[in-house]
């Protein structure tokens, strides 16, 4: 915004001041979020901006930020054109907010005082905080639960966007599962992530409705070799063997939908599976260190596979102890989740811890909001989870209460492109 | 821990290694949380430690940290001695954790592998992050809902620890209100705050049970003149006129229980009122800027009182606009909450924003977890809230769903003192 425009706005605002008082708008122009330059040098990279446009959507291989606000929407309109229009509006708002700007061009304190602001204001003065916004399309967008082709998209549904099967032990709550659309907001400041989702919901009023949403903290996987492996609420390092941004060839093999995988609109995209996994931490906390380590298959302190010394050592699944038993138990999590046990299948995980208060039974309602991206869930999440659900010793301490699957299209190109353009085009 | 001890522990651990494999414990000694020195220079003050001992409890005038985990407990034992013993154990754990150490002396990965660890491990490697832990005692600890004197404390209940009256519009849910004990954990890293509460709950198993808990982010009040005023989820600056740590004389008048206020065990303490206030943000977002500003009584951008230019200008409640109406409406929040309207009564607020997912009706379950400390709720929170509940134009957008009141004793002195010693002594 030029100094001239800024001044003009201030004058306009002053003239329209509340109850005729000019003071209201003093300095208002200066308070519109200014973008990446807001991040001062000493705030560092964690406060900076992540580019919104590109070949792939940001928020997948982006080094995992520290906070999450995930939302699933139901589409409440039957009007295809209105839905496409919203996706365009959302894209513009997402591009602005990830750059650290207000959701709308007028902002929280500009424009006509008699109109609702086009930004809600709680992020005023906050830097971009590495906000990423990643969109996905659920199976019910293509055909609803009653089999209706709601928006003429039924023949564009990817075969890989399967309805997830029932896994052993699933205790899913339908009201916090599924969804026609999803947006994953990740940032290093929860207020920035919450602001972004709230403004998308605001913009979508009458077209979409919030189905469920989830806050998370303390990313439980690193997605870049530059990040230390964080710990989950069992106190263990999690995601040591994760796919990482630097794994070029592996990302083509396991993460990004390739030309020929089909449909074309998904080339360069990825499939997202979410699982809200309640962890029975009180029960876990009463189990012994040795039991915890045998269940996980790693040392609690170092994160090293049992029998090895360093976190990043490859597990030795053949090793046996003095008692003739495998050092890494057959039912351990690390063995069952390892690519060796899954025909080489791998996932890019970027889950978050959650605590949603207490459960009314004297326990914390806490656990892991699992997020995994992949090229084809039929070959990756589904067989891996089938095996884990049957045999993982950790299941005694877990309850899967929410599940979602979404097709995340490729990145938005600069100029005229928007979320879902190739799908609806 | 000396190098010698550290080495001895490593050897012990190695000898007791899982399935006879020594690698498990390699480096475990180095992974015990080491305290404040863990915070490297470039992590800065936000990662450092706040002193636990002192005249007053930390976490009240401490510059508000950015994250909250608040918990209320029910006492489930009838054994007074066991409860007192727990308060001693809690105090020791709190002193350790606020210094950035494990909850117990053995830690998450030390000791006998056949025993449960005395720390849960998810904060391993994290700095103190300015963690504060603040304890309070609820009315039901002194006499339960059926009038029974459970622990011989009935005659020690402060008169100021009133049962809060019903306020107009209250929609309280009993299961997330009240509690015999509370602990407020504030930190600059949510994982550190969650770890602290979770370990106190673990230590208290069989003596206390989690009644309710609440996560919060983006402190909504500054409690020090060095902090910028943050914004609540209505997008407005909140807490501009808050009591602050630097207000020496005002703190004696409004915050700390003074000698003679009675009972003696509360001298140097403060009374805490919590209110979980759901904010109907979707409705708010449809109201105009001018309406929002008239309801609040401040400009959304600058935070200045209407008719003034700067956030910290005193509101001019007498000023009238061209139309003869007050510039700051009679029903505005700033007018009704101001000391001038409340016989000079003031509060030290240190609330947090919350988003607890969605409400099942297509809306975010979001709002303010209000926290206020004061010398006497009968003269401060109760009359202020009575006035607000009747007249505040903001009520249309608010629902009070949880309420709590707690007597927070003075600080723990170094050496032999513990939470509740003067109360139970």
PDB file of C-alpha atoms in Angstrom, chain B residues 223-404:
ATOM      1  CA  UNK B 223       0.748  -8.544  33.350  1.00  0.00           C
ATOM      2  CA  UNK B 224       3.864  -6.459  32.942  1.00  0.00           C
ATOM      3  CA  UNK B 225       4.481  -3.036  31.463  1.00  0.00           C
ATOM      4  CA  UNK B 226       7.151  -4.653  29.274  1.00  0.00           C
ATOM      5  CA  UNK B 227       4.550  -6.689  27.367  1.00  0.00           C
ATOM      6  CA  UNK B 228       2.482  -5.500  24.414  1.00  0.00           C
ATOM      7  CA  UNK B 229      -1.262  -5.881  24.850  1.00  0.00           C
ATOM      8  CA  UNK B 230      -2.386  -9.003  22.962  1.00  0.00           C
ATOM      9  CA  UNK B 231      -5.713  -9.539  21.166  1.00  0.00           C
ATOM     10  CA  UNK B 232      -8.631 -11.763  22.083  1.00  0.00           C
ATOM     11  CA  UNK B 233     -10.720 -13.741  19.573  1.00  0.00           C
ATOM     12  CA  UNK B 234     -12.989 -10.747  18.994  1.00  0.00           C
ATOM     13  CA  UNK B 235      -9.882  -9.197  17.428  1.00  0.00           C
ATOM     14  CA  UNK B 236      -9.596  -6.491  20.104  1.00  0.00           C
ATOM     15  CA  UNK B 237      -6.752  -5.656  22.441  1.00  0.00           C
ATOM     16  CA  UNK B 238      -7.657  -6.987  25.857  1.00  0.00           C
ATOM     17  CA  UNK B 239      -6.373  -6.095  29.289  1.00  0.00           C
ATOM     18  CA  UNK B 240      -5.034  -2.622  28.564  1.00  0.00           C
ATOM     19  CA  UNK B 241      -6.068  -1.392  32.021  1.00  0.00           C
ATOM     20  CA  UNK B 242      -4.926  -4.584  33.740  1.00  0.00           C
ATOM     21  CA  UNK B 243      -3.072  -4.565  37.062  1.00  0.00           C
ATOM     22  CA  UNK B 244       0.584  -5.132  36.279  1.00  0.00           C
ATOM     23  CA  UNK B 245       3.590  -6.507  38.139  1.00  0.00           C
ATOM     24  CA  UNK B 246       5.087  -3.020  38.402  1.00  0.00           C
ATOM     25  CA  UNK B 247       2.042  -1.526  40.188  1.00  0.00           C
ATOM     26  CA  UNK B 248       3.503  -1.993  43.719  1.00  0.00           C
ATOM     27  CA  UNK B 249       0.974  -0.092  45.812  1.00  0.00           C
ATOM     28  CA  UNK B 250      -1.975  -1.156  43.688  1.00  0.00           C
ATOM     29  CA  UNK B 251      -0.953  -4.793  44.088  1.00  0.00           C
ATOM     30  CA  UNK B 252      -1.110  -4.472  47.861  1.00  0.00           C
ATOM     31  CA  UNK B 253      -4.494  -2.811  47.586  1.00  0.00           C
ATOM     32  CA  UNK B 254      -6.076  -5.079  44.969  1.00  0.00           C
ATOM     33  CA  UNK B 255      -4.091  -8.316  44.577  1.00  0.00           C
ATOM     34  CA  UNK B 256      -2.367  -9.727  47.667  1.00  0.00           C
ATOM     35  CA  UNK B 257      -4.158 -10.746  50.858  1.00  0.00           C
ATOM     36  CA  UNK B 258      -2.824  -8.427  53.575  1.00  0.00           C
ATOM     37  CA  UNK B 259      -2.132  -9.143  57.264  1.00  0.00           C
ATOM     38  CA  UNK B 260      -5.431  -8.797  59.116  1.00  0.00           C
ATOM     39  CA  UNK B 261      -7.554  -9.746  56.104  1.00  0.00           C
ATOM     40  CA  UNK B 262      -7.546 -13.262  57.543  1.00  0.00           C
ATOM     41  CA  UNK B 263      -7.051 -16.111  57.816  1.00  0.00           C
ATOM     42  CA  UNK B 264      -3.309 -15.925  58.489  1.00  0.00           C
ATOM     43  CA  UNK B 265      -2.500 -18.832  56.183  1.00  0.00           C
ATOM     44  CA  UNK B 266      -3.690 -16.719  53.233  1.00  0.00           C
ATOM     45  CA  UNK B 267      -1.553 -13.640  53.972  1.00  0.00           C
ATOM     46  CA  UNK B 268       0.511 -13.022  50.854  1.00  0.00           C
ATOM     47  CA  UNK B 269      -1.840 -15.166  48.784  1.00  0.00           C
ATOM     48  CA  UNK B 270      -4.558 -14.212  46.335  1.00  0.00           C
ATOM     49  CA  UNK B 271      -7.993 -15.397  45.242  1.00  0.00           C
ATOM     50  CA  UNK B 272      -8.390 -16.839  41.780  1.00  0.00           C
ATOM     51  CA  UNK B 273     -11.593 -16.794  39.734  1.00  0.00           C
ATOM     52  CA  UNK B 274     -11.766 -18.771  36.481  1.00  0.00           C
ATOM     53  CA  UNK B 275     -14.529 -18.483  33.891  1.00  0.00           C
ATOM     54  CA  UNK B 276     -14.640 -20.331  30.623  1.00  0.00           C
ATOM     55  CA  UNK B 277     -16.365 -17.884  28.315  1.00  0.00           C
ATOM     56  CA  UNK B 278     -17.513 -19.245  24.982  1.00  0.00           C
ATOM     57  CA  UNK B 279     -17.391 -16.489  22.354  1.00  0.00           C
ATOM     58  CA  UNK B 280     -19.874 -16.748  19.504  1.00  0.00           C
ATOM     59  CA  UNK B 281     -17.287 -15.664  16.976  1.00  0.00           C
ATOM     60  CA  UNK B 282     -19.405 -16.458  13.904  1.00  0.00           C
ATOM     61  CA  UNK B 283     -22.107 -14.033  15.066  1.00  0.00           C
ATOM     62  CA  UNK B 284     -19.545 -11.438  16.069  1.00  0.00           C
ATOM     63  CA  UNK B 285     -17.896 -11.678  12.643  1.00  0.00           C
ATOM     64  CA  UNK B 286     -21.179 -10.679  10.983  1.00  0.00           C
ATOM     65  CA  UNK B 287     -21.486  -7.482  13.022  1.00  0.00           C
ATOM     66  CA  UNK B 288     -20.124  -4.230  11.649  1.00  0.00           C
ATOM     67  CA  UNK B 289     -16.889  -2.601  12.722  1.00  0.00           C
ATOM     68  CA  UNK B 290     -18.769   0.317  14.273  1.00  0.00           C
ATOM     69  CA  UNK B 291     -21.011  -2.039  16.229  1.00  0.00           C
ATOM     70  CA  UNK B 292     -18.035  -4.026  17.484  1.00  0.00           C
ATOM     71  CA  UNK B 293     -16.247  -0.855  18.568  1.00  0.00           C
ATOM     72  CA  UNK B 294     -19.323   0.507  20.347  1.00  0.00           C
ATOM     73  CA  UNK B 295     -19.778  -2.753  22.222  1.00  0.00           C
ATOM     74  CA  UNK B 296     -16.158  -2.833  23.330  1.00  0.00           C
ATOM     75  CA  UNK B 297     -15.793   0.933  23.754  1.00  0.00           C
ATOM     76  CA  UNK B 298     -12.387   0.921  22.081  1.00  0.00           C
ATOM     77  CA  UNK B 299     -11.078   1.253  18.523  1.00  0.00           C
ATOM     78  CA  UNK B 300     -10.320  -2.138  17.021  1.00  0.00           C
ATOM     79  CA  UNK B 301      -7.064  -1.050  15.425  1.00  0.00           C
ATOM     80  CA  UNK B 302      -5.259   1.004  18.031  1.00  0.00           C
ATOM     81  CA  UNK B 303      -7.109  -0.175  21.116  1.00  0.00           C
ATOM     82  CA  UNK B 304      -7.656   3.470  22.096  1.00  0.00           C
ATOM     83  CA  UNK B 305     -10.813   4.295  24.076  1.00  0.00           C
ATOM     84  CA  UNK B 306     -13.377   5.749  21.652  1.00  0.00           C
ATOM     85  CA  UNK B 307     -12.754   9.449  21.246  1.00  0.00           C
ATOM     86  CA  UNK B 308      -9.111   9.181  22.277  1.00  0.00           C
ATOM     87  CA  UNK B 309      -6.024   8.495  20.173  1.00  0.00           C
ATOM     88  CA  UNK B 310      -3.826   6.104  22.099  1.00  0.00           C
ATOM     89  CA  UNK B 311      -4.401   2.727  23.698  1.00  0.00           C
ATOM     90  CA  UNK B 312      -3.238   3.905  27.107  1.00  0.00           C
ATOM     91  CA  UNK B 313      -5.237   7.143  27.171  1.00  0.00           C
ATOM     92  CA  UNK B 314      -7.816   7.203  29.951  1.00  0.00           C
ATOM     93  CA  UNK B 315     -11.371   6.766  28.609  1.00  0.00           C
ATOM     94  CA  UNK B 316     -13.434   9.968  28.650  1.00  0.00           C
ATOM     95  CA  UNK B 317     -16.762   8.648  29.866  1.00  0.00           C
ATOM     96  CA  UNK B 318     -18.332  12.129  29.924  1.00  0.00           C
ATOM     97  CA  UNK B 319     -17.652  12.930  26.274  1.00  0.00           C
ATOM     98  CA  UNK B 320     -20.678  13.226  24.005  1.00  0.00           C
ATOM     99  CA  UNK B 321     -20.846  13.062  20.220  1.00  0.00           C
ATOM    100  CA  UNK B 322     -22.576  15.432  17.804  1.00  0.00           C
ATOM    101  CA  UNK B 323     -25.792  13.494  18.371  1.00  0.00           C
ATOM    102  CA  UNK B 324     -25.658  14.161  22.117  1.00  0.00           C
ATOM    103  CA  UNK B 325     -25.078  10.490  22.896  1.00  0.00           C
ATOM    104  CA  UNK B 326     -22.077   9.322  24.965  1.00  0.00           C
ATOM    105  CA  UNK B 327     -19.074   8.571  22.757  1.00  0.00           C
ATOM    106  CA  UNK B 328     -18.490   5.491  24.922  1.00  0.00           C
ATOM    107  CA  UNK B 329     -21.899   3.839  25.218  1.00  0.00           C
ATOM    108  CA  UNK B 330     -23.470   3.239  28.633  1.00  0.00           C
ATOM    109  CA  UNK B 331     -23.553  -0.486  27.867  1.00  0.00           C
ATOM    110  CA  UNK B 332     -20.000  -0.737  26.529  1.00  0.00           C
ATOM    111  CA  UNK B 333     -17.638  -3.242  28.076  1.00  0.00           C
ATOM    112  CA  UNK B 334     -14.886  -0.736  28.826  1.00  0.00           C
ATOM    113  CA  UNK B 335     -17.258   1.525  30.761  1.00  0.00           C
ATOM    114  CA  UNK B 336     -18.890  -1.225  32.827  1.00  0.00           C
ATOM    115  CA  UNK B 337     -15.620  -2.978  33.633  1.00  0.00           C
ATOM    116  CA  UNK B 338     -13.736   0.219  34.483  1.00  0.00           C
ATOM    117  CA  UNK B 339     -12.733   0.888  38.098  1.00  0.00           C
ATOM    118  CA  UNK B 340     -14.769   4.134  37.964  1.00  0.00           C
ATOM    119  CA  UNK B 341     -17.947   2.063  37.621  1.00  0.00           C
ATOM    120  CA  UNK B 342     -16.899  -0.394  40.322  1.00  0.00           C
ATOM    121  CA  UNK B 343     -15.902   1.673  43.367  1.00  0.00           C
ATOM    122  CA  UNK B 344     -12.312   1.499  42.206  1.00  0.00           C
ATOM    123  CA  UNK B 345     -12.189  -2.298  42.190  1.00  0.00           C
ATOM    124  CA  UNK B 346      -9.529  -3.804  39.936  1.00  0.00           C
ATOM    125  CA  UNK B 347      -8.402  -7.290  38.942  1.00  0.00           C
ATOM    126  CA  UNK B 348      -5.197  -8.861  37.729  1.00  0.00           C
ATOM    127  CA  UNK B 349      -6.299 -10.799  34.687  1.00  0.00           C
ATOM    128  CA  UNK B 350      -4.173 -13.366  32.883  1.00  0.00           C
ATOM    129  CA  UNK B 351      -6.628 -15.252  30.699  1.00  0.00           C
ATOM    130  CA  UNK B 352      -5.988 -17.240  27.508  1.00  0.00           C
ATOM    131  CA  UNK B 353      -7.764 -17.856  24.228  1.00  0.00           C
ATOM    132  CA  UNK B 354      -9.044 -21.347  23.596  1.00  0.00           C
ATOM    133  CA  UNK B 355     -10.353 -23.348  20.641  1.00  0.00           C
ATOM    134  CA  UNK B 356     -11.734 -26.741  21.654  1.00  0.00           C
ATOM    135  CA  UNK B 357     -12.601 -28.002  18.174  1.00  0.00           C
ATOM    136  CA  UNK B 358     -16.157 -27.393  17.000  1.00  0.00           C
ATOM    137  CA  UNK B 359     -19.516 -27.507  18.701  1.00  0.00           C
ATOM    138  CA  UNK B 360     -21.337 -29.924  16.394  1.00  0.00           C
ATOM    139  CA  UNK B 361     -23.447 -27.068  15.024  1.00  0.00           C
ATOM    140  CA  UNK B 362     -20.976 -25.920  12.404  1.00  0.00           C
ATOM    141  CA  UNK B 363     -19.244 -23.437  14.674  1.00  0.00           C
ATOM    142  CA  UNK B 364     -15.851 -23.284  16.355  1.00  0.00           C
ATOM    143  CA  UNK B 365     -15.965 -23.971  20.087  1.00  0.00           C
ATOM    144  CA  UNK B 366     -13.797 -20.974  20.873  1.00  0.00           C
ATOM    145  CA  UNK B 367     -13.465 -18.212  23.410  1.00  0.00           C
ATOM    146  CA  UNK B 368     -11.666 -16.876  26.438  1.00  0.00           C
ATOM    147  CA  UNK B 369     -10.549 -18.819  29.479  1.00  0.00           C
ATOM    148  CA  UNK B 370     -10.774 -15.908  31.925  1.00  0.00           C
ATOM    149  CA  UNK B 371      -8.379 -15.953  34.876  1.00  0.00           C
ATOM    150  CA  UNK B 372      -8.388 -13.184  37.476  1.00  0.00           C
ATOM    151  CA  UNK B 373      -6.478 -12.806  40.732  1.00  0.00           C
ATOM    152  CA  UNK B 374      -7.626 -10.477  43.502  1.00  0.00           C
ATOM    153  CA  UNK B 375      -7.479  -9.688  47.208  1.00  0.00           C
ATOM    154  CA  UNK B 376     -11.184 -10.247  47.920  1.00  0.00           C
ATOM    155  CA  UNK B 377     -13.702 -11.551  45.365  1.00  0.00           C
ATOM    156  CA  UNK B 378     -16.587 -10.133  47.420  1.00  0.00           C
ATOM    157  CA  UNK B 379     -15.370  -6.634  46.621  1.00  0.00           C
ATOM    158  CA  UNK B 380     -13.885  -7.288  43.195  1.00  0.00           C
ATOM    159  CA  UNK B 381     -15.013 -10.045  40.842  1.00  0.00           C
ATOM    160  CA  UNK B 382     -18.526 -10.481  42.252  1.00  0.00           C
ATOM    161  CA  UNK B 383     -19.720  -6.864  41.984  1.00  0.00           C
ATOM    162  CA  UNK B 384     -17.920  -6.303  38.668  1.00  0.00           C
ATOM    163  CA  UNK B 385     -19.390  -9.431  37.096  1.00  0.00           C
ATOM    164  CA  UNK B 386     -22.841  -8.705  38.530  1.00  0.00           C
ATOM    165  CA  UNK B 387     -22.808  -5.376  36.687  1.00  0.00           C
ATOM    166  CA  UNK B 388     -21.388  -6.841  33.473  1.00  0.00           C
ATOM    167  CA  UNK B 389     -23.818  -9.759  33.451  1.00  0.00           C
ATOM    168  CA  UNK B 390     -26.781  -7.393  33.668  1.00  0.00           C
ATOM    169  CA  UNK B 391     -25.772  -4.645  31.274  1.00  0.00           C
ATOM    170  CA  UNK B 392     -22.778  -5.450  29.064  1.00  0.00           C
ATOM    171  CA  UNK B 393     -23.740  -5.209  25.383  1.00  0.00           C
ATOM    172  CA  UNK B 394     -21.125  -7.895  24.730  1.00  0.00           C
ATOM    173  CA  UNK B 395     -23.230 -10.548  26.501  1.00  0.00           C
ATOM    174  CA  UNK B 396     -25.120 -11.222  23.285  1.00  0.00           C
ATOM    175  CA  UNK B 397     -21.911 -12.814  22.000  1.00  0.00           C
ATOM    176  CA  UNK B 398     -20.809 -14.606  25.198  1.00  0.00           C
ATOM    177  CA  UNK B 399     -21.752 -17.723  27.162  1.00  0.00           C
ATOM    178  CA  UNK B 400     -20.168 -18.441  30.541  1.00  0.00           C
ATOM    179  CA  UNK B 401     -19.946 -22.253  30.612  1.00  0.00           C
ATOM    180  CA  UNK B 402     -17.497 -22.958  33.456  1.00  0.00           C
ATOM    181  CA  UNK B 403     -16.697 -21.244  36.732  1.00  0.00           C
ATOM    182  CA  UNK B 404     -14.219 -21.783  39.553  1.00  0.00           C
TER     183      UNK B 404
END
